[in-house]
Coordinates of C-alpha atoms and ligand atoms in Angstrom, one line a residue:
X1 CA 4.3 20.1 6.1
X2 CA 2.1 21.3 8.7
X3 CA -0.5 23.6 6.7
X4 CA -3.6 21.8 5.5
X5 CA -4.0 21.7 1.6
X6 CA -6.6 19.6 -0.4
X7 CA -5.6 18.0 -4.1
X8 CA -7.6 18.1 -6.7
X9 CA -7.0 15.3 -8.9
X10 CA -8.2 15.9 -13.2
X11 CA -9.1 12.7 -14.5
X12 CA -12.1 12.9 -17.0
X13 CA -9.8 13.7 -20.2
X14 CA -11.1 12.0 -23.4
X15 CA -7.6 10.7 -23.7
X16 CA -8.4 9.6 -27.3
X17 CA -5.2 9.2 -28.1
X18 CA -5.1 5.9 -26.2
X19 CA -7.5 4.3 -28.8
X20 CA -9.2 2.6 -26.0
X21 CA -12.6 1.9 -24.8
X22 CA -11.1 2.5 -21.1
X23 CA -10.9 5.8 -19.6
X24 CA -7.4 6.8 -20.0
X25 CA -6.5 7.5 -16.0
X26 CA -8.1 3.5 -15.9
X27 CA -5.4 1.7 -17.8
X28 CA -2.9 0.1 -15.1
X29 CA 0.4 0.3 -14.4
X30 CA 2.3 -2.4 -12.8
X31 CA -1.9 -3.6 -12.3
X32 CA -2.9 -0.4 -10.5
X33 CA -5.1 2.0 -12.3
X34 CA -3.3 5.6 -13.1
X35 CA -5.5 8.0 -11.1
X36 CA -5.0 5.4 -7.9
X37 CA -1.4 6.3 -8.2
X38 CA -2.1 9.7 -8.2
X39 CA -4.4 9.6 -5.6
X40 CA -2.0 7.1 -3.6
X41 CA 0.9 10.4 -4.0
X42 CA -1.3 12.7 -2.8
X43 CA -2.3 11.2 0.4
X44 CA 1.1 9.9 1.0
X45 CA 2.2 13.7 0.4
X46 CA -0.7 14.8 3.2
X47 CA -3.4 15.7 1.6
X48 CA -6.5 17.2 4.0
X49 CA -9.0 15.8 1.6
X50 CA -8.9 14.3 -2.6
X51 CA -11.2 15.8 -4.5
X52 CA -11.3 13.9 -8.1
X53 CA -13.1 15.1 -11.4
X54 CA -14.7 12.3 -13.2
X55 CA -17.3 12.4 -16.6
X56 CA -20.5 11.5 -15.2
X57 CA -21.0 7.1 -16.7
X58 CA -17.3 6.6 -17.1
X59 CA -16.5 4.3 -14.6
X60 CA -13.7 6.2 -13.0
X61 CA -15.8 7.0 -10.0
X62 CA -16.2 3.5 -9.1
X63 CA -13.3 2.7 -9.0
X64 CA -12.2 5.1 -6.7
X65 CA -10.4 4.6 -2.8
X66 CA -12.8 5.3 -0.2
X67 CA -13.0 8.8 1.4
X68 CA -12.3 10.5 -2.3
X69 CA -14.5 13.1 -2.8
X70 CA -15.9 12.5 -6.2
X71 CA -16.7 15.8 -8.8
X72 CA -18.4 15.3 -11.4
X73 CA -17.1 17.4 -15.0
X74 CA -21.1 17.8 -16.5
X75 CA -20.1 20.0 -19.0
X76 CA -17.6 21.9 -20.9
X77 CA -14.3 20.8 -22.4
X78 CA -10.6 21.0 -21.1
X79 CA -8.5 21.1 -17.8
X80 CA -10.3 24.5 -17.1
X81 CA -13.6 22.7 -17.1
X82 CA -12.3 20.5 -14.9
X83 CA -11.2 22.6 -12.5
X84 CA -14.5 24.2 -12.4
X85 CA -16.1 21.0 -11.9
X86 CA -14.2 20.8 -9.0
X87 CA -14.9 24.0 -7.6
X88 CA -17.5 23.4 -4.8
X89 CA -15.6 20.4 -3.6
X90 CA -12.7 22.2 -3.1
X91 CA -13.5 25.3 -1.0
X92 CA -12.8 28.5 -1.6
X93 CA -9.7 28.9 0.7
X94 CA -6.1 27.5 1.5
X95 CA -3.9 26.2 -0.4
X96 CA -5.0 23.4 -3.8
X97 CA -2.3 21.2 -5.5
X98 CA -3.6 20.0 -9.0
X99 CA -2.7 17.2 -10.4
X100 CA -3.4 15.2 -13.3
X101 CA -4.5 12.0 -13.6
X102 CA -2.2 10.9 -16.7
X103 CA 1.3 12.0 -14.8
X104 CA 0.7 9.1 -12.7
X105 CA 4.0 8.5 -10.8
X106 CA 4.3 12.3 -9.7
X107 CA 6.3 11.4 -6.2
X108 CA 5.5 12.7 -2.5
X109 CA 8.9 14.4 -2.7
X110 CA 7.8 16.2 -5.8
X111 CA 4.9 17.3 -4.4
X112 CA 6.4 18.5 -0.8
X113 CA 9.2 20.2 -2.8
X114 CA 6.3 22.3 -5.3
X115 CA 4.3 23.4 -2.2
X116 CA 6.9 24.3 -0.1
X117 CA 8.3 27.0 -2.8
X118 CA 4.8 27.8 -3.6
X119 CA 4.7 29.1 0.0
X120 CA 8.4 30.9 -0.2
X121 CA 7.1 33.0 -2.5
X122 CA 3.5 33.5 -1.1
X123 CA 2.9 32.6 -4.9
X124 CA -1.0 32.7 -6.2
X125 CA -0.2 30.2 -8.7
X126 CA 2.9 27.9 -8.7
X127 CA 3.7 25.4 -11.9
X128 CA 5.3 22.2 -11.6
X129 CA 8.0 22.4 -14.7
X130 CA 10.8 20.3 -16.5
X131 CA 13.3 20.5 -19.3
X132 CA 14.3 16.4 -19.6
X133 CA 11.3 15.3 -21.6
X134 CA 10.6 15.7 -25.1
X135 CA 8.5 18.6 -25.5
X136 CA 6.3 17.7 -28.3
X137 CA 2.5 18.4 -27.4
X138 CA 2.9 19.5 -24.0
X139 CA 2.7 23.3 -23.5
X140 CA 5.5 25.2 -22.7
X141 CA 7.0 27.8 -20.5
X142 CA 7.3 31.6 -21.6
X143 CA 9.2 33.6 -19.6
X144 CA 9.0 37.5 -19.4
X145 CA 12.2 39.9 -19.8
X146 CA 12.8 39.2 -16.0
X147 CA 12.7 35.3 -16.5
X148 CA 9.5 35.2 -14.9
X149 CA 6.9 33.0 -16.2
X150 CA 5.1 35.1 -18.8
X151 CA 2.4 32.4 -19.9
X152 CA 2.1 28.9 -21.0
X153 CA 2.0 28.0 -25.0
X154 CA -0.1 25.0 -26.0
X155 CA 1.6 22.9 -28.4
X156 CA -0.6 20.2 -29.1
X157 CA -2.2 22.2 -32.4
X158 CA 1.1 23.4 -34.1
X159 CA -0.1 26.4 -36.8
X160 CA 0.2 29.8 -35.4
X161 CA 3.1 29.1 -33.2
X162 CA 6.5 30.7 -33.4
X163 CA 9.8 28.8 -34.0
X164 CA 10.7 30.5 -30.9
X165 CA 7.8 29.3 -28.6
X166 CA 8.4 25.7 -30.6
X167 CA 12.3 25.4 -29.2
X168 CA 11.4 25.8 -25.7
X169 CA 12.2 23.1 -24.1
X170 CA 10.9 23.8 -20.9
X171 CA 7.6 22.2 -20.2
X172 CA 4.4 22.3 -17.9
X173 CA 3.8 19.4 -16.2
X174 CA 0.2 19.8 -15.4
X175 CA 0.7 19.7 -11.8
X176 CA 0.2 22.9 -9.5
X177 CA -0.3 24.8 -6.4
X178 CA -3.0 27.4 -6.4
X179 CA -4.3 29.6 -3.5
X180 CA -8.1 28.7 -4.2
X181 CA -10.0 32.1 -4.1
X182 CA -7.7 33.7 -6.5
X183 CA -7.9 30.2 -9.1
X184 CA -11.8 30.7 -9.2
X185 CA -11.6 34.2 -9.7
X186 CA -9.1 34.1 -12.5
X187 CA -10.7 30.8 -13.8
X188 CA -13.6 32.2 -14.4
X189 CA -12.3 35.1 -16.6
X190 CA -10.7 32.2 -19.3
X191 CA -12.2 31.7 -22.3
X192 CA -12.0 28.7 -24.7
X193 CA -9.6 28.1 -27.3
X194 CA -10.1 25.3 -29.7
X195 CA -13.7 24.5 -28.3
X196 CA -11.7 23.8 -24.6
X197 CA -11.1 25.7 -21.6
X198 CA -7.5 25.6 -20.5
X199 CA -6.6 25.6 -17.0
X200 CA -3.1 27.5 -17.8
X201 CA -5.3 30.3 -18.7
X202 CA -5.5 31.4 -15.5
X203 CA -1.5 32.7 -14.9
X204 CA -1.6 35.6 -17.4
X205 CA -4.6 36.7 -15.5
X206 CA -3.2 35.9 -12.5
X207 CA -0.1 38.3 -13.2
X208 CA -2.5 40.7 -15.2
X209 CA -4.2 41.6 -11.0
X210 CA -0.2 41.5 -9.6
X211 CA -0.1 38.4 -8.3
X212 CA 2.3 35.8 -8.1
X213 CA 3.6 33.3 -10.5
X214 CA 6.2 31.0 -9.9
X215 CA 7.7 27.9 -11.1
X216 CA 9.6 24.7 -9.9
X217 CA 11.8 23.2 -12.4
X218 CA 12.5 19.4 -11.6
X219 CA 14.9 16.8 -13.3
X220 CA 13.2 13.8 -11.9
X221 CA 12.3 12.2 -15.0
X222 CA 10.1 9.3 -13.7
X223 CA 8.2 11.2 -11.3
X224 CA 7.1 13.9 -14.4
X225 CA 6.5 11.4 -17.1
X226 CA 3.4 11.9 -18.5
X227 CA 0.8 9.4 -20.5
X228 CA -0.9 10.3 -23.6
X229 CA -1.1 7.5 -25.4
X230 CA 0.4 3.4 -25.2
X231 CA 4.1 4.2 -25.3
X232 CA 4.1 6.8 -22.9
X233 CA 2.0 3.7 -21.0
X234 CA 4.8 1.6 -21.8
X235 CA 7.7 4.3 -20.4
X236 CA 5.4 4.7 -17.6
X237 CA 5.2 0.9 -16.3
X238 CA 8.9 0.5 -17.4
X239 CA 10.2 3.2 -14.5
X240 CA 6.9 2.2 -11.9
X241 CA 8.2 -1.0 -12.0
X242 CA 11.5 -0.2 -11.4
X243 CA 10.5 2.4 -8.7
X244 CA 8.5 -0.5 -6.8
X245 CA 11.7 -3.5 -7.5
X246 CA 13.7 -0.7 -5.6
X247 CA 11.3 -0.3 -2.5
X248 CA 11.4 -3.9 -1.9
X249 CA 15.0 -4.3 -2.5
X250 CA 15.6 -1.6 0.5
X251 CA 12.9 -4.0 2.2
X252 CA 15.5 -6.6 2.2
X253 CA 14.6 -8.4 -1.1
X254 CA 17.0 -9.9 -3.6
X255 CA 16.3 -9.9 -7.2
X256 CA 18.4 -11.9 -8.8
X257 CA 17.2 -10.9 -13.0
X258 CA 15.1 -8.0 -12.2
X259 CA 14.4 -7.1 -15.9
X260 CA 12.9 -10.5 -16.2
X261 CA 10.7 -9.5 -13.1
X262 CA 7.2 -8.3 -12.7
X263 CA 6.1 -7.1 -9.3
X264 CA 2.5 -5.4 -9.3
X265 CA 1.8 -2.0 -6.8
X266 CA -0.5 -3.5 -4.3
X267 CA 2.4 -7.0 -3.8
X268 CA 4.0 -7.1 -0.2
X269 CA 7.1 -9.5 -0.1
X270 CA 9.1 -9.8 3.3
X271 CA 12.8 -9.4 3.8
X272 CA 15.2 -11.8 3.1
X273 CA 13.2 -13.4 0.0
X274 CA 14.9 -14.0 -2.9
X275 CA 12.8 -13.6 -6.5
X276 CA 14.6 -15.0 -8.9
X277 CA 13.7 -15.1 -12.8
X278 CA 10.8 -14.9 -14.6
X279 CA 8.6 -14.1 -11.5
X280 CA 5.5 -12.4 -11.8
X281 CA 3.8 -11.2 -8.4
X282 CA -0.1 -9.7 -9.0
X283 CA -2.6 -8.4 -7.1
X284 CA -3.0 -8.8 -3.6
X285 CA -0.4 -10.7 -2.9
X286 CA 1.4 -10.9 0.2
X287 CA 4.8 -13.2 0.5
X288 CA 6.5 -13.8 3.6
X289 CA 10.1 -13.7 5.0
X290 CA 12.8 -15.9 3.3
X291 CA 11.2 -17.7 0.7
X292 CA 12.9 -18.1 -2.9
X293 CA 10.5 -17.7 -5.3
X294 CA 11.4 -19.0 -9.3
X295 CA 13.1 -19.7 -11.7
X296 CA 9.2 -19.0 -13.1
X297 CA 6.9 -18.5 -10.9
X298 CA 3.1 -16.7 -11.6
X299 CA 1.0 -15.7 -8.4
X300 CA -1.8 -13.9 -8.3
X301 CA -3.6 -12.6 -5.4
X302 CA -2.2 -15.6 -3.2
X303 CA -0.6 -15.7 0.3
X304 CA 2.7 -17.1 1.2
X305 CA 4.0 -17.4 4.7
X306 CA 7.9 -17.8 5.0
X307 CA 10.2 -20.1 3.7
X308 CA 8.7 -21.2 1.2
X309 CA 9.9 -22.5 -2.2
X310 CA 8.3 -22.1 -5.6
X311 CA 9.6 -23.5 -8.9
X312 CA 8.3 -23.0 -12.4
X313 CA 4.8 -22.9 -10.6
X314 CA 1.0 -20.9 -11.5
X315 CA -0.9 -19.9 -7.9
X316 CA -4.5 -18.6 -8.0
X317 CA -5.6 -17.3 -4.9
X318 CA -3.7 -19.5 -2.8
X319 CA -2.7 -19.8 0.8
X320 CA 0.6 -21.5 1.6
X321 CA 1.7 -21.8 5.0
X322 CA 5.3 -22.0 6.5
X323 CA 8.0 -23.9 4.9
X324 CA 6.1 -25.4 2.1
X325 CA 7.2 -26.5 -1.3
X326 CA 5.7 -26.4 -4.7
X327 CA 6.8 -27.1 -7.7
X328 CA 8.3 -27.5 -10.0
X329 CA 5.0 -27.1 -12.3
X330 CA 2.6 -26.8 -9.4
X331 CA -1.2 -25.5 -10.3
X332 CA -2.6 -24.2 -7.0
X333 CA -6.5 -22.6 -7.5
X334 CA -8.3 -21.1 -6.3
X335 CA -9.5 -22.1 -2.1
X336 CA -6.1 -24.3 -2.0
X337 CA -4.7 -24.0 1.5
X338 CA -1.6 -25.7 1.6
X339 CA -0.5 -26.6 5.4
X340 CA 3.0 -26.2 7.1
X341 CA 5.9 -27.8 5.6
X342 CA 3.9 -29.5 3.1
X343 CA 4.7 -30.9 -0.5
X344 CA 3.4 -30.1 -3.5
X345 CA 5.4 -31.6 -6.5
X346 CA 5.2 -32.0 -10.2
X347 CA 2.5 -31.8 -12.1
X348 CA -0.2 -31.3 -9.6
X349 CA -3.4 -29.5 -9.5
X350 CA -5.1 -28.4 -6.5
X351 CA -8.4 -26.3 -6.3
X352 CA -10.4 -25.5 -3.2
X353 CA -8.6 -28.4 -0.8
X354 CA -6.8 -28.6 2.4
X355 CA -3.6 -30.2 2.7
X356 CA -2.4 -30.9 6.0
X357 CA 0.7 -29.9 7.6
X358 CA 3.6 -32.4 6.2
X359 CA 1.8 -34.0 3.8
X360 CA 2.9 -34.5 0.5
X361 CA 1.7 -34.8 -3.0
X362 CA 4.8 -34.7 -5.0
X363 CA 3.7 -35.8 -8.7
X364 CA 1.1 -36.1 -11.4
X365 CA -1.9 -35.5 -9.3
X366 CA -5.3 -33.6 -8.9
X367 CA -7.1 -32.7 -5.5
X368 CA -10.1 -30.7 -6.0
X369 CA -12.3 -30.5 -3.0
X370 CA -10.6 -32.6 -1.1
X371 CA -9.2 -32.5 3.0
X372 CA -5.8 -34.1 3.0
X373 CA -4.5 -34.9 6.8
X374 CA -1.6 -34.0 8.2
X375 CA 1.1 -36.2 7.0
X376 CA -0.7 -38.4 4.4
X377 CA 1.4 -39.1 1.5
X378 CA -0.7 -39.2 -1.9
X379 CA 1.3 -40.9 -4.1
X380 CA 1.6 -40.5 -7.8
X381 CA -1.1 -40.2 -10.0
X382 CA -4.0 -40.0 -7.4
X383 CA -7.2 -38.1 -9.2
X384 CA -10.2 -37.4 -7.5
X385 CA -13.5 -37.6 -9.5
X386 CA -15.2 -34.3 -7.1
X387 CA -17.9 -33.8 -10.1
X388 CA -20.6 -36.2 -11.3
X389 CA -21.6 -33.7 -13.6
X390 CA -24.4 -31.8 -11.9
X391 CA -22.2 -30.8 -8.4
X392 CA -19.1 -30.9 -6.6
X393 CA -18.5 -33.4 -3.7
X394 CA -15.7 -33.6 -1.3
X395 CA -13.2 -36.5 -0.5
X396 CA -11.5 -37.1 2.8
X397 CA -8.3 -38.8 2.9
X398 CA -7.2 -38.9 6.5
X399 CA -3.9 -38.1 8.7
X400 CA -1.3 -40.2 7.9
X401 CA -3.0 -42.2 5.3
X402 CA -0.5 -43.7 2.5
X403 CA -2.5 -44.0 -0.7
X404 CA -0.7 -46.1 -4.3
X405 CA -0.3 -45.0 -7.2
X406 CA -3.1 -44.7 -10.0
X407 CA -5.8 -44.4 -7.7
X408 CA -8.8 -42.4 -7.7
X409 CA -11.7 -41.1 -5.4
X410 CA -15.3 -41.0 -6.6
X411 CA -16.3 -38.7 -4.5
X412 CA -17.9 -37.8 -1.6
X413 CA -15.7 -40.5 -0.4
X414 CA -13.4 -40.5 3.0
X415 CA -10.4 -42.6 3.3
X416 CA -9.6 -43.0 7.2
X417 CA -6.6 -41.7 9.4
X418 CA -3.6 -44.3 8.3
X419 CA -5.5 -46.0 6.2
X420 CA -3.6 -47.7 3.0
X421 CA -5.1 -47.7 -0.6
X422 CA -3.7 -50.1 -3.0
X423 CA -2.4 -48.6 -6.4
X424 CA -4.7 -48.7 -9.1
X425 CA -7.9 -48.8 -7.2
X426 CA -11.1 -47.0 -7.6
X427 CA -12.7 -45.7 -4.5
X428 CA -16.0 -45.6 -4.8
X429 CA -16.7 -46.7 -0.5
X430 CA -15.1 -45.3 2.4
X431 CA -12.4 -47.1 4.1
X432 CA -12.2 -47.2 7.7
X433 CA -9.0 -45.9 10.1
X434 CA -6.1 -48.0 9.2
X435 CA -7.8 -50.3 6.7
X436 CA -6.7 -51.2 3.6
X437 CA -8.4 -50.2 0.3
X438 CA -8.4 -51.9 -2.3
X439 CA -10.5 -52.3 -6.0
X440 CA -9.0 -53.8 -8.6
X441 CA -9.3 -57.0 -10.3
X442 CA -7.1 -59.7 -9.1
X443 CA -4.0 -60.5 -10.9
X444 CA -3.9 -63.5 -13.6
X445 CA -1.1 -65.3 -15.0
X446 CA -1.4 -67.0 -18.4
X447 CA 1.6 -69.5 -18.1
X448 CA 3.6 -70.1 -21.3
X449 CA 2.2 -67.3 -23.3
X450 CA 5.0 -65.8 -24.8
X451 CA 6.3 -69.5 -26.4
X452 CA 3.0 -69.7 -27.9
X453 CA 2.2 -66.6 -29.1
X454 CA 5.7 -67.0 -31.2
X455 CA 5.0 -70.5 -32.3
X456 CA 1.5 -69.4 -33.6
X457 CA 3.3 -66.4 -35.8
X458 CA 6.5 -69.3 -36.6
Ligands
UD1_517 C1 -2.1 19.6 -20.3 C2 -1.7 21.0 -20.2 C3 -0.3 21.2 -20.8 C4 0.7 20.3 -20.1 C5 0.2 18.8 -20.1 C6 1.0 18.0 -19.2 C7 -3.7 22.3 -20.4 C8 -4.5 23.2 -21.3 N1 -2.6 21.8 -21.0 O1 -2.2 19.2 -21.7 O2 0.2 22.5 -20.7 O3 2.0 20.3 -20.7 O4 -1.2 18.8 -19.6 O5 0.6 16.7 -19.3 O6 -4.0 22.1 -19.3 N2 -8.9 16.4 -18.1 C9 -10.2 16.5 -17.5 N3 -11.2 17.0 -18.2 C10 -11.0 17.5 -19.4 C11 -9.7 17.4 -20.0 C12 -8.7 16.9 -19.3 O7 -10.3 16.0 -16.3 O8 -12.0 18.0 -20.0 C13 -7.8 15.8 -17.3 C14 -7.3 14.5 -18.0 O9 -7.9 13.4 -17.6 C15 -5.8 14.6 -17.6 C16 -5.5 16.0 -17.4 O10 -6.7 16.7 -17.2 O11 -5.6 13.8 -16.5 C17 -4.7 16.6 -18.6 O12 -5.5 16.5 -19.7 P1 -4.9 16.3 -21.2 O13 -6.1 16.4 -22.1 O14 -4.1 15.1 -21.2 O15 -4.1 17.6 -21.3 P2 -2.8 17.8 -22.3 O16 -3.2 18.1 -23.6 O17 -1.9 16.7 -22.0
MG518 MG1 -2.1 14.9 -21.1

């Protein structure tokens, strides 16, 4: 596509049929907002500029990518209104796909495919159509004696209609391509029906001065679903997610129960990695080349490099280096860096800490704010006390060190580079380079015990 066109994008519907505090074009699917989809399409389609119509205090502005140019719907009601709200934005010449901001997975394809028969027919108004879903509530296609389209019958209020107009099946999709001097002009000669103004208004009047209307019938089902209320939402996430599961598996990603499987928009995953089931990926996440992630595995907004392993873990923005291995039942936080090759095992919690290339931590622990060298081995049970109840305070444990089990840092405490601690000690002191550690009473033995203990109870 070479000509320049700009999308208008309608989101400032009451969309009451959500029964939702939320703007409707706000609820996510697979964790990305519905008119960001939208948006996403139409840029990835080529968009010159985005204009989007928000209701002034609604949030959807906000919320917006940068560069959209944002139009605020002050008054009136309907996808008319809208438009109009839309109209200074938008210019007065060239070419303007609508869309709208409850069809959220309309595809690039979709939208090349309507603008490029838009222009074969040097159409004024071209509407994007399809006969595959059910047609209750949308409006639908009336064609002329010639077949061509005569007008468009809103079916959301029933009474009045014929049983004729009520078994079309073919449907409008809400999605356009208007030359923009000839919209405003026709726009501007709709009235209001049912205390809206309705964008598909426009094409009678648009025929009425001899101009152009087409239409472009699709059968792609998942780009022209549309949302009006939560199971429309729930059809809608079932195909994104599916549509984003087969991006990365063309990416060279094996998904080994991908029903089980929850990969949000915004997730990159490198080739060669293998998600296995019960995975869920959020946010920003980014996962590298050749890791296996799962059986269970919940990461949100974390970094992975490559080749690494999670089991039955829970990651909270998270960095993980190289080669690393966590789980099973791993609890990284938030500020956990986890070095190259390093081990993180069962049952252990780590929040805003290093851990050093090769070290491990393989069970029952908790490291919060806390620089682990390379190579030190924290055996089981280690705990570090980083709050005294007003603030947090930091505890070193140095390269190489090999601390016991049971033992526990008072923080802000440093253990030295190969130093020892002995299990079951409290570290209240540091302990110097290659020192041994140690707190705990020593050892007594009560000779004979047992034999008396019995002969007392005899
Ligand atoms: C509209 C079409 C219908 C089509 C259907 C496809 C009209 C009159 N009807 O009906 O023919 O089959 O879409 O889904 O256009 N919006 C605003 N401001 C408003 C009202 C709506 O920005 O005042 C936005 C909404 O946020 C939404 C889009 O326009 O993104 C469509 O609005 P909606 O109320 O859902 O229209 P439908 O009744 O579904
Ligand atoms: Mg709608």
């Amino acid at each position: 596509m070479t000509e320049r066109f700009t999308v208008l994008v309608m989101a400032a519907g009451r969309g009451t049929r959500m029964r939702s505090s939320m703007p409707k074009v706000l609820h996510p699917i697979c964790g990305k907002p519905m008119v960001r989809w939208v948006i996403d399409a139409a840029r990835a389609a080529g968009a010159a500029e985005v204009v989007c119509v928000t209701r002034p205090g609604d949030g959807v502005a906000e919320g917006l990518p940068e560069g959209v140019t944002v139009a605020e719907q002050r008054e009136g009601e309907g996808t008319g209104a809208a438009a109009l709200a839309a109209r200074q934005a938008t210019g007065t010449t060239g070419a303007v796909v609508v869309l709208s901001g409850d069809h959220p997975l309309i595809s690039v394809e979709l939208i090349a495919e309507l603008i490029a028969t838009h222009r074969e027919h040097g159409a004024a108004g071209t509407i994007l159509t399809t006969e595959e879903l059910d047609p209750a509530g949308y409006g639908r296609i009336v064609r002329g004696a010639g077949g061509a389209v005569d007008r468009i019958v809103e079916t959301k209020y029933t009474e009045g209609l014929s049983q004729v107009e009520l078994a079309i099946r073919e449907v409008n999709l809400g999605t356009y391509v208007f030359e923009a001097g000839a919209l405003w002009e026709a726009l501007d000669a709709v009235g209001e029906e049912h205390g809206e103004r309705y964008l598909t208004g426009v094409f009678p009047l648009l025929r009425g001065s001899g101009k152009q209307v087409v239409s472009h019938l699709t059968r792609d089902i998942s780009s022209a679903i549309g949302v009006n209320d939560r199971v429309g939402l729930m059809d809608a996430e079932r195909l994104a997610q599916r549509r984003l599961l087969e991006h990365h598996a063309r990416g060279g990603v094996s998904f080994l129960a991908p029903e089980s499987v929850r990969v949000e928009a915004d997730v990159q995953i490198g080739q060669d990695t293998a998600v296995g089931p019960g995975v869920t990926l959020r946010g920003a996440t980014r996962v590298g080349e050749g890791c296996t992630l799962g059986p269970a595995a919940t990461i949100t907004d974390s970094t992975l490099g490559g080749h690494v392993t999670v089991t039955h873990s829970f990651l909270v923005q998270a960095v993980v280096e190289d080669r690393v291995s966590l789980g099973p039942f791993a609890y990284l936080r938030p500020g956990a860096h986890i070095g190259e090759a390093a081990r993180i095992g069962t049952f252990v919690e780590v929040k805003n800490s290093e851990i050093g290339a090769g070290a491990k931590v393989p069970h029952l622990s908790y490291l919060g704010d806390t620089d682990v060298g390379e190579g030190a081995n924290v055996a089981a049970g280690n705990i570090t006390a980083n709050y005294d109840g007003f603030a947090k305070h930091r505890t070193t444990i140095g390269k190489g060190a090999k601390t016991g089990v049971n033992a526990s840092y008072v923080a802000p405490v440093t253990v030295g580079e190969g130093a020892y601690i002995a299990a079951g000690s409290v570290i209240t002191k540091d302990v110097p380079d290659g020192a041994l550690g140690i707190s705990r009473p020593d050892q007594k033995n009560v000779e004979g015990y047992a034999e008396r203990a019995e002969r007392k109870r005899g």
